[in-house]
Tab-separated table of C-alpha atoms in Angstrom:
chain	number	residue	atom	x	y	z
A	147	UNK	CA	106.011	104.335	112.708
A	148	UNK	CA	106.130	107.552	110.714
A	149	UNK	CA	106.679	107.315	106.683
A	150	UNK	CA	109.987	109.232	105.707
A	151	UNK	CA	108.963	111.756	102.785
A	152	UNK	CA	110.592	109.476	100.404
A	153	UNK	CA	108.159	106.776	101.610
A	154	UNK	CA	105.227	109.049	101.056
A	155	UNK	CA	106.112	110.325	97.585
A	156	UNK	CA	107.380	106.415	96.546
A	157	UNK	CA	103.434	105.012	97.700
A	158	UNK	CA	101.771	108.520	96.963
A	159	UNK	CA	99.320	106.745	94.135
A	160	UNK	CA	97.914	104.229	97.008
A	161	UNK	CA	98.118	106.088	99.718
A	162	UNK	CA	95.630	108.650	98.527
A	163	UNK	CA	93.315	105.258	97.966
A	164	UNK	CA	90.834	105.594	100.864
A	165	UNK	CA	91.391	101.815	101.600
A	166	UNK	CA	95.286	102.375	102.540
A	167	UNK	CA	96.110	105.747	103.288
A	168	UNK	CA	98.735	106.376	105.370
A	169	UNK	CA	97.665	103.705	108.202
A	170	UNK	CA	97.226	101.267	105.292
A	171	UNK	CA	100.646	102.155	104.222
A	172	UNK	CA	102.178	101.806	107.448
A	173	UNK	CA	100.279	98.069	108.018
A	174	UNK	CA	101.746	97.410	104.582
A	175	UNK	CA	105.686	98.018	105.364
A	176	UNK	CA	105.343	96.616	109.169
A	177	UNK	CA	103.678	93.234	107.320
A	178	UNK	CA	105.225	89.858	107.178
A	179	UNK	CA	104.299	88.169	103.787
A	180	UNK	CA	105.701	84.631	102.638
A	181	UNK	CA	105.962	83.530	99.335
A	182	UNK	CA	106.142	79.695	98.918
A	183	UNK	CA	107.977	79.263	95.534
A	184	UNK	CA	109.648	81.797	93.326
A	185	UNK	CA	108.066	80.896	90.028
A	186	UNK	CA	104.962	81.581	87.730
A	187	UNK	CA	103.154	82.730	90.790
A	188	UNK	CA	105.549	84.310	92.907
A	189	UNK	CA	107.576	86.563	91.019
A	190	UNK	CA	104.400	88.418	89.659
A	191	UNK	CA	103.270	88.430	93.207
A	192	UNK	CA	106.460	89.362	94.916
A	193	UNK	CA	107.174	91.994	91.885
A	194	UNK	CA	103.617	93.988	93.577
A	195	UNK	CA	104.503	93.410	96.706
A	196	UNK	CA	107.652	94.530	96.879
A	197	UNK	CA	106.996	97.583	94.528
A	198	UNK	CA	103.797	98.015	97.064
A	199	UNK	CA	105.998	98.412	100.376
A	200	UNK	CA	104.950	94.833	101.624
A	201	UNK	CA	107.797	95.595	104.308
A	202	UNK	CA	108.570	91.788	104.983
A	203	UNK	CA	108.859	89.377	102.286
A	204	UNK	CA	109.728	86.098	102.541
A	205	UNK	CA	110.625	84.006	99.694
A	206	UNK	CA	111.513	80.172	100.056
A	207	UNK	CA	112.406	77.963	96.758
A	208	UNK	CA	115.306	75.462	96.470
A	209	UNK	CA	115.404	75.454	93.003
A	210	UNK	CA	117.861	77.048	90.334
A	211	UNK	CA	116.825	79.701	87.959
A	212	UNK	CA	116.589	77.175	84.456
A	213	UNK	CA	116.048	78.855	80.161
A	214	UNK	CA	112.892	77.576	80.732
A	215	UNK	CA	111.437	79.407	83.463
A	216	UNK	CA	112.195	82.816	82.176
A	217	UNK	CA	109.029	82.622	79.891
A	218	UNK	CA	106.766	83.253	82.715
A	219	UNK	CA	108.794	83.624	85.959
A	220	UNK	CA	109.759	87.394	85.652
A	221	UNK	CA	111.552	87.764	88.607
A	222	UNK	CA	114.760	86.676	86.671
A	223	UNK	CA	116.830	86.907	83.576
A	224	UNK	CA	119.202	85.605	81.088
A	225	UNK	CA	122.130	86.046	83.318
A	226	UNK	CA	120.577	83.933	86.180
A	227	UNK	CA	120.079	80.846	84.759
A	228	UNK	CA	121.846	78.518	87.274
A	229	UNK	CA	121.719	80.785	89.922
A	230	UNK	CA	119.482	79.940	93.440
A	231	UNK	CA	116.184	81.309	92.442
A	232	UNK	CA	116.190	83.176	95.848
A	233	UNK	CA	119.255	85.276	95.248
A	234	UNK	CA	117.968	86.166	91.952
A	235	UNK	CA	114.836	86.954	93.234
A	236	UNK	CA	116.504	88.528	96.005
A	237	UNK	CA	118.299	90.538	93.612
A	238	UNK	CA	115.485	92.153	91.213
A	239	UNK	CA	113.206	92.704	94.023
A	240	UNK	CA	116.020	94.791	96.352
A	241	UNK	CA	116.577	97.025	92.978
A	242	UNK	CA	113.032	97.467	92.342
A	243	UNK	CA	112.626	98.998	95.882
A	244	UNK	CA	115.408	99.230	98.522
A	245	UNK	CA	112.849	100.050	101.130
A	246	UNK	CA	112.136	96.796	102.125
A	247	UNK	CA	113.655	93.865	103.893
A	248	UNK	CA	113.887	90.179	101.630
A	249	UNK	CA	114.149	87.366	103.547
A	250	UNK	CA	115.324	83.895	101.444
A	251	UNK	CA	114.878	80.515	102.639
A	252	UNK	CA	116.887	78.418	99.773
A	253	UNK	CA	114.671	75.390	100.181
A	254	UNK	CA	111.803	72.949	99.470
A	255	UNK	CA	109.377	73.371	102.144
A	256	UNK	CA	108.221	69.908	104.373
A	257	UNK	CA	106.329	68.459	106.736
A	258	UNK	CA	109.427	69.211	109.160
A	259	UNK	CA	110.351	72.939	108.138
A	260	UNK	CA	106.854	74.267	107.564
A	261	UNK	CA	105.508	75.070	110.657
A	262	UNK	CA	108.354	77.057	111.909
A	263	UNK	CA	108.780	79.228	108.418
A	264	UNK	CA	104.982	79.853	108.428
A	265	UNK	CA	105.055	80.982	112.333
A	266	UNK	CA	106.987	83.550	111.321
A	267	UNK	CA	105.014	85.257	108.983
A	268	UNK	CA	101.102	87.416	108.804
A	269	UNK	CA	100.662	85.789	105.416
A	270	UNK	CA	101.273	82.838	103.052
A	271	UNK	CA	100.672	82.919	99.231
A	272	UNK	CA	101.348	79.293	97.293
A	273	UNK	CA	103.193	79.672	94.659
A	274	UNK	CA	104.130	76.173	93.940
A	275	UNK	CA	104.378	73.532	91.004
A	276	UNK	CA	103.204	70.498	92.537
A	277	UNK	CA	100.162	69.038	94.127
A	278	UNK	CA	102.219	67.501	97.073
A	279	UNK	CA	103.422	71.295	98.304
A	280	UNK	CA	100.007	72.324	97.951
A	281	UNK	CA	98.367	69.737	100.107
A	282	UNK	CA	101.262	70.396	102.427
A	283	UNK	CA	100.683	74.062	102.698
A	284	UNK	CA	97.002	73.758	103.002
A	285	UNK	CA	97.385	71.725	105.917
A	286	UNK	CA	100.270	73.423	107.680
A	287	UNK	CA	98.105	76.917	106.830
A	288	UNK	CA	94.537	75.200	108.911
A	289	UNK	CA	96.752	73.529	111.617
A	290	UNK	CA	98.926	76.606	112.350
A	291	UNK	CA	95.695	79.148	111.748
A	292	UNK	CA	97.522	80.850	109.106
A	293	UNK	CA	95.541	82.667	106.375
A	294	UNK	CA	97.267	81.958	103.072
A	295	UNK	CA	96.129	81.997	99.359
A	296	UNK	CA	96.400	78.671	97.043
A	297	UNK	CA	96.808	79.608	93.366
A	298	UNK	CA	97.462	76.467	90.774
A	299	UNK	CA	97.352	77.000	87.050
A	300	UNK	CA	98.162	74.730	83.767
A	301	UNK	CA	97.769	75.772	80.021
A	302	UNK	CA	95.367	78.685	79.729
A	303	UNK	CA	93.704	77.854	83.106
A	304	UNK	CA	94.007	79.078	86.713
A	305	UNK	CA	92.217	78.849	90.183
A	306	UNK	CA	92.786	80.311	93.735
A	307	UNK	CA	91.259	80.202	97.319
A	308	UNK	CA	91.543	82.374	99.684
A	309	UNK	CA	92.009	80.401	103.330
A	310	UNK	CA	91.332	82.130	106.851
A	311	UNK	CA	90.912	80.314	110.025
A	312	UNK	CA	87.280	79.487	109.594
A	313	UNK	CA	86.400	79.071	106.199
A	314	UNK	CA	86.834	76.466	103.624
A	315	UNK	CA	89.986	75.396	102.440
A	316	UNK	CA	91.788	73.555	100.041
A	317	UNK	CA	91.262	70.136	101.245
A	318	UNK	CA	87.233	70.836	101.312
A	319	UNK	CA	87.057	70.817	97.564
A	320	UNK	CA	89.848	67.869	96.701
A	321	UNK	CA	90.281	65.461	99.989
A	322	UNK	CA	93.137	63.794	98.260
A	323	UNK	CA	95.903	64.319	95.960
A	324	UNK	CA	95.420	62.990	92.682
A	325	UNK	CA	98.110	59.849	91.752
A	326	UNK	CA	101.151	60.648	90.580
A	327	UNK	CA	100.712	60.911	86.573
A	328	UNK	CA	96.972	61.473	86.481
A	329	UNK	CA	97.470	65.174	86.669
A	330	UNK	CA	99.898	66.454	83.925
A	331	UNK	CA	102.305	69.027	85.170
A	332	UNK	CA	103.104	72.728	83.735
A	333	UNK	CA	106.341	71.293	82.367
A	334	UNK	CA	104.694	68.580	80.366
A	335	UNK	CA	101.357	70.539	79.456
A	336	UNK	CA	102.286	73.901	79.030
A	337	UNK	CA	101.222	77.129	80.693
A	338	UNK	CA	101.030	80.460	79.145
A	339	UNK	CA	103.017	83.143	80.927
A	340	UNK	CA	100.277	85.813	81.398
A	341	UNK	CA	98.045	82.409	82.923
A	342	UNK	CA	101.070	82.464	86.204
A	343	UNK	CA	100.661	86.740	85.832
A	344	UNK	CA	97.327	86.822	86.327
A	345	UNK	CA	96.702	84.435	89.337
A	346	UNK	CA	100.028	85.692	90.909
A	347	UNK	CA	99.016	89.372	91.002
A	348	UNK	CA	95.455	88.234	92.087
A	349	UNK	CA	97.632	86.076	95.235
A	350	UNK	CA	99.318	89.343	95.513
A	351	UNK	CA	95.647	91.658	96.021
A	352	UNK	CA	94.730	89.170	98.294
A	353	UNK	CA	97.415	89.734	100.819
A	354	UNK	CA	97.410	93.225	100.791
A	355	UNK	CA	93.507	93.463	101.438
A	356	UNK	CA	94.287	90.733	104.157
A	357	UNK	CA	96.661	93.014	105.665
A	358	UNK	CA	94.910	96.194	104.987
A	359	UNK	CA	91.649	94.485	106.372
A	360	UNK	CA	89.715	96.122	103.345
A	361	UNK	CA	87.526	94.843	100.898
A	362	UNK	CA	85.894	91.332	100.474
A	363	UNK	CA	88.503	87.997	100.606
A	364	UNK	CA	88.157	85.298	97.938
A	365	UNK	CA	87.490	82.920	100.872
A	366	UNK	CA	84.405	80.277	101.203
A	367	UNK	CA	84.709	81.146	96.756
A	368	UNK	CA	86.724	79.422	94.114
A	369	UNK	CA	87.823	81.649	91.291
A	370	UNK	CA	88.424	79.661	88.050
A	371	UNK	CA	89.523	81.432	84.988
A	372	UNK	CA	90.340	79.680	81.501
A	373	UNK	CA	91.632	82.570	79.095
A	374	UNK	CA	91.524	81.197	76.137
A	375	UNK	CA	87.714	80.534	75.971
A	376	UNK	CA	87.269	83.943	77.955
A	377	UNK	CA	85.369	82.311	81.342
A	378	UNK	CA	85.794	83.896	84.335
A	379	UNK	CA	83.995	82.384	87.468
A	380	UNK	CA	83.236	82.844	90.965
A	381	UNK	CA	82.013	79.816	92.949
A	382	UNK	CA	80.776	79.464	96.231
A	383	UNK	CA	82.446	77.155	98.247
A	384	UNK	CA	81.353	75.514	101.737
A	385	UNK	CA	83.443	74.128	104.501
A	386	UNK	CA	83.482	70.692	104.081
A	387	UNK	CA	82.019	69.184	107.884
A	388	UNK	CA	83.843	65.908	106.494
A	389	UNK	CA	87.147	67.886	105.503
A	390	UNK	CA	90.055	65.458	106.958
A	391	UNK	CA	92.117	68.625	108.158
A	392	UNK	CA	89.591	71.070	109.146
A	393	UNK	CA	86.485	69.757	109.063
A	394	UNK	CA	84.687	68.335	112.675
A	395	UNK	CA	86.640	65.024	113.451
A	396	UNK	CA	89.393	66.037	111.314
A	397	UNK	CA	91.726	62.884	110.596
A	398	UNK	CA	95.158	64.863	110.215
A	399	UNK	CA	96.299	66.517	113.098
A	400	UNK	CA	100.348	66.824	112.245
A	401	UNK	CA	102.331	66.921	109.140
A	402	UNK	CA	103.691	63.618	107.752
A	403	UNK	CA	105.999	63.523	104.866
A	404	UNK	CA	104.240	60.439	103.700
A	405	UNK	CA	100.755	62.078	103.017
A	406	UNK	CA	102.404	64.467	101.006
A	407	UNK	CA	103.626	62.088	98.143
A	408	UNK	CA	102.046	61.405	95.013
A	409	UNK	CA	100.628	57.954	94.449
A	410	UNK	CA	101.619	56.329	91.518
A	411	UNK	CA	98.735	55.368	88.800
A	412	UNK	CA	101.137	53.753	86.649
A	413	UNK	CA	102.671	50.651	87.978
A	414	UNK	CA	105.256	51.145	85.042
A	415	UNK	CA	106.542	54.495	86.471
A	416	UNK	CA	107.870	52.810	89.166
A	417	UNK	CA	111.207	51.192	87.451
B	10	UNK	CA	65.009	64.512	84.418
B	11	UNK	CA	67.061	67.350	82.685
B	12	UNK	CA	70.442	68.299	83.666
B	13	UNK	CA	72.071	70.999	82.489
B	14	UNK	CA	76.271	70.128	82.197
B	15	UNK	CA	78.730	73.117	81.488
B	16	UNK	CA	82.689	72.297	81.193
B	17	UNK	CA	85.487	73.969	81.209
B	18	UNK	CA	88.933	74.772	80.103
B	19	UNK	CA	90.806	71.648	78.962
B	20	UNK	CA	87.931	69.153	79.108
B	21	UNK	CA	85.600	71.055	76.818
B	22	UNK	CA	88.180	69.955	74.151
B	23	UNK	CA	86.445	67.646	71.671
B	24	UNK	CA	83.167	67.786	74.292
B	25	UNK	CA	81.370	70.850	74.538
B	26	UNK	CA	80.759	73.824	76.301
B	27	UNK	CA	77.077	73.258	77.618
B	28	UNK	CA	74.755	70.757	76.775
B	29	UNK	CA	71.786	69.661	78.460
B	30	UNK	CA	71.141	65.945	78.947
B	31	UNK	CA	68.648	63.214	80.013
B	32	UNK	CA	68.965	61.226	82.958
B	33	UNK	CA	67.018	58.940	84.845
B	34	UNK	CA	65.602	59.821	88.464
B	35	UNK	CA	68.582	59.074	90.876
B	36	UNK	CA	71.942	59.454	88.504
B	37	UNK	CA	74.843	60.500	90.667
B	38	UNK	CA	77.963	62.650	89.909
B	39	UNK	CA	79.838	59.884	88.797
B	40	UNK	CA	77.284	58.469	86.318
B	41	UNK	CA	77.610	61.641	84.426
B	42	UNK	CA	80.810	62.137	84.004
B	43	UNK	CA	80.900	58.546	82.516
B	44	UNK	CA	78.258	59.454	80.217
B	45	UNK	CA	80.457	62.066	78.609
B	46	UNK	CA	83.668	59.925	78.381
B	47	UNK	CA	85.873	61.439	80.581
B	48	UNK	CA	87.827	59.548	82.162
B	49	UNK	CA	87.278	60.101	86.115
B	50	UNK	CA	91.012	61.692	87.501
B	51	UNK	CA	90.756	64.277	84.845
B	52	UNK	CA	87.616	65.982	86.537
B	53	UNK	CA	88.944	67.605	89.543
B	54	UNK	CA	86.285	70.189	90.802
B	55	UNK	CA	82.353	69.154	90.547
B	56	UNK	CA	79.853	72.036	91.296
B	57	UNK	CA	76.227	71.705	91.605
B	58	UNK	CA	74.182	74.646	91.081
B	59	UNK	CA	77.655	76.656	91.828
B	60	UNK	CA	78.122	74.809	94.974
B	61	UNK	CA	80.922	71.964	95.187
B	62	UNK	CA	79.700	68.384	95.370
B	63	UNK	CA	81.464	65.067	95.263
B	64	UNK	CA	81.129	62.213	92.703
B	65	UNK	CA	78.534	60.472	94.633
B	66	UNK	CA	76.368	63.470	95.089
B	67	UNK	CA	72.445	62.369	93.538
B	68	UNK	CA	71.577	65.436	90.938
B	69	UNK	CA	67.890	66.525	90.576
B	70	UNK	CA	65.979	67.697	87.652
B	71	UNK	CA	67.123	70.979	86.926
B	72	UNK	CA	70.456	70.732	88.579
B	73	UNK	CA	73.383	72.547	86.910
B	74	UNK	CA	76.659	70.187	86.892
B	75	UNK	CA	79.789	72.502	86.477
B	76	UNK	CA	83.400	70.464	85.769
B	77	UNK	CA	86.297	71.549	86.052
B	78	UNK	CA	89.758	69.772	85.699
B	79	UNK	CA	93.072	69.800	87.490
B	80	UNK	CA	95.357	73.382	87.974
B	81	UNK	CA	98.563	72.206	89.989
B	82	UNK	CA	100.892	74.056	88.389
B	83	UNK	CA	102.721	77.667	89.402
């Protein structure tokens, strides 16, 4: 493909980076990126990557845009609360830059739809509220060979991994997810907005150097931030050999909704 | 032996930062994060000498034991 002038005066400031040029530029708009969730994490990412010419976004979220998302979840405004997150989102990012095609998926992902949303795309970035879409992206991600980036924060805290074929994923650090309850949520522990801005612009660098094939991955690492006491950390990670999904006698070869659920700590929470 | 613990975020709250501590020869993971009262599904990432371990894992004098807890949210 050859960038219209338009193109090359609209991505002029990272084309003349010797990592993208115009090659870069072109990988950029011919990419396929998914964005699992249009929230904290995925509006600051799709924001970049849509302003960056990532020429194939998908974004997949069933929910409705709510008063209390707009604190951190930029992609909308006042006058979308109620309104599908993915039109919204649909909405800001078209405006932002008209050179680029937004593809919605107004649903939760599952162990059923997964597979054949991820197929589709070069790259997946998590940007999901809940440890059960996590596990289940982590495990579509290794069983379908998809690189993908896992981001989760809470409070003034945040962590991602970087996942390729090969190196050590989600499920090598936590083999299960944690019961239902033990694990407070953003909605009942609070997050800081510029916590979801951080990580999701940091999702959003990873995909583009993914796609650009430039510069070092966050994979086999763990970055953990806590901004409030000012730590910033880079941890090596191994692949687990005793990881159920891809470590050597792996114990989950296909998605099933049941693994995906939360167990419950609380006997109480039941009723 | 010595083992040097560092936490962060949310658990350092009414803990500490760093601290080393005395242990006998053989103290796992687990034993450790007893010993500092927290309770056991609020630690969700264990490092040892920046590498990640599990709860089981036997520390050695020395050893730097990193904790970290839980980030689900987005």
């Amino acid at each position: 493909m050859n960038l219209t002038e338009d193109q090359i005066e609209r991505y002029s400031r990272q084309i003349i980076l010797d990592n993208v040029g115009g090659k870069g530029q072109e990988k950029l708009l011919q990419s396929r990126i998914l964005i699992i969730g249009a929230g904290g994490l995925g509006s600051p990412a799709a924001f970049y990557l849509a302003a960056a010419g990532a020429g194939n976004l998908g974004i997949i979220d069933g929910d409705e845009v709510d008063l209390s998302n707009l604190q951190r979840q930029i992609l909308h405004s006042t006058d979308d609360v109620g309104r599908a997150k993915v039109d919204s989102a649909k909405e800001t990012l078209e405006k932002l830059n008209p050179d680029i095609n937004i593809i919605t998926y107004n649903k939760r992902v599952n162990a059923q739809n997964i597979s054949s949303i991820i197929s589709e795309y070069d790259f997946i970035i998590d940007g999901t509220d809940n440890f059960g879409a996590k596990f289940l992206i982590n495990d579509a991600c290794v069983l379908n060979k998809k690189p993908y980036s896992h981001g989760g924060i809470l409070r003034f805290h945040g962590q991602t991994i970087t996942h390729v074929p090969g190196s050590a994923c989600y499920r090598c650090l936590f083999e299960t997810l944690p019961p239902k309850g033990a694990v407070p949520s953003c909605s009942e522990a609070g997050v800081l907005g510029v916590v979801a801005g951080f990580l999701g612009t940091l999702q959003a660098s990873e995909a583009m150097k993914y796609i650009l094939k430039t510069g070092e991955l966050l994979t086999d690492s763990l970055f953990y931030f806590d901004i409030l006491n000012t730590e910033f950390r880079l941890l090596k990670i191994k692949r687990n050999k005793n990881c159920p999904v891809c470590g050597d006698n792996p114990s989950i070869s296909k998605l099933e909704e049941k693994n995906y659920e939360q167990p419950v700590c609380d006997l109480k929470q039941q009723r | 032996m010595e083992i040097k613990i560092k936490l962060f975020a949310s658990l350092t709250k009414n803990r500490f930062i760093e601290e080393i501590r005395r242990y006998e020869e053989g103290t796992n993971v687990k034993t450790v994060i007893e010993d500092i009262n927290i309770p056991e599904n609020e630690v969700f990432i264990i490092f040892v000498n920046n590498i990640h371990a599990g709860k089981d894992y036997l520390l050695k004098d020395g050893d730097t034991l990193a904790l970290f807890p839980p980030s689900g949210g987005g």
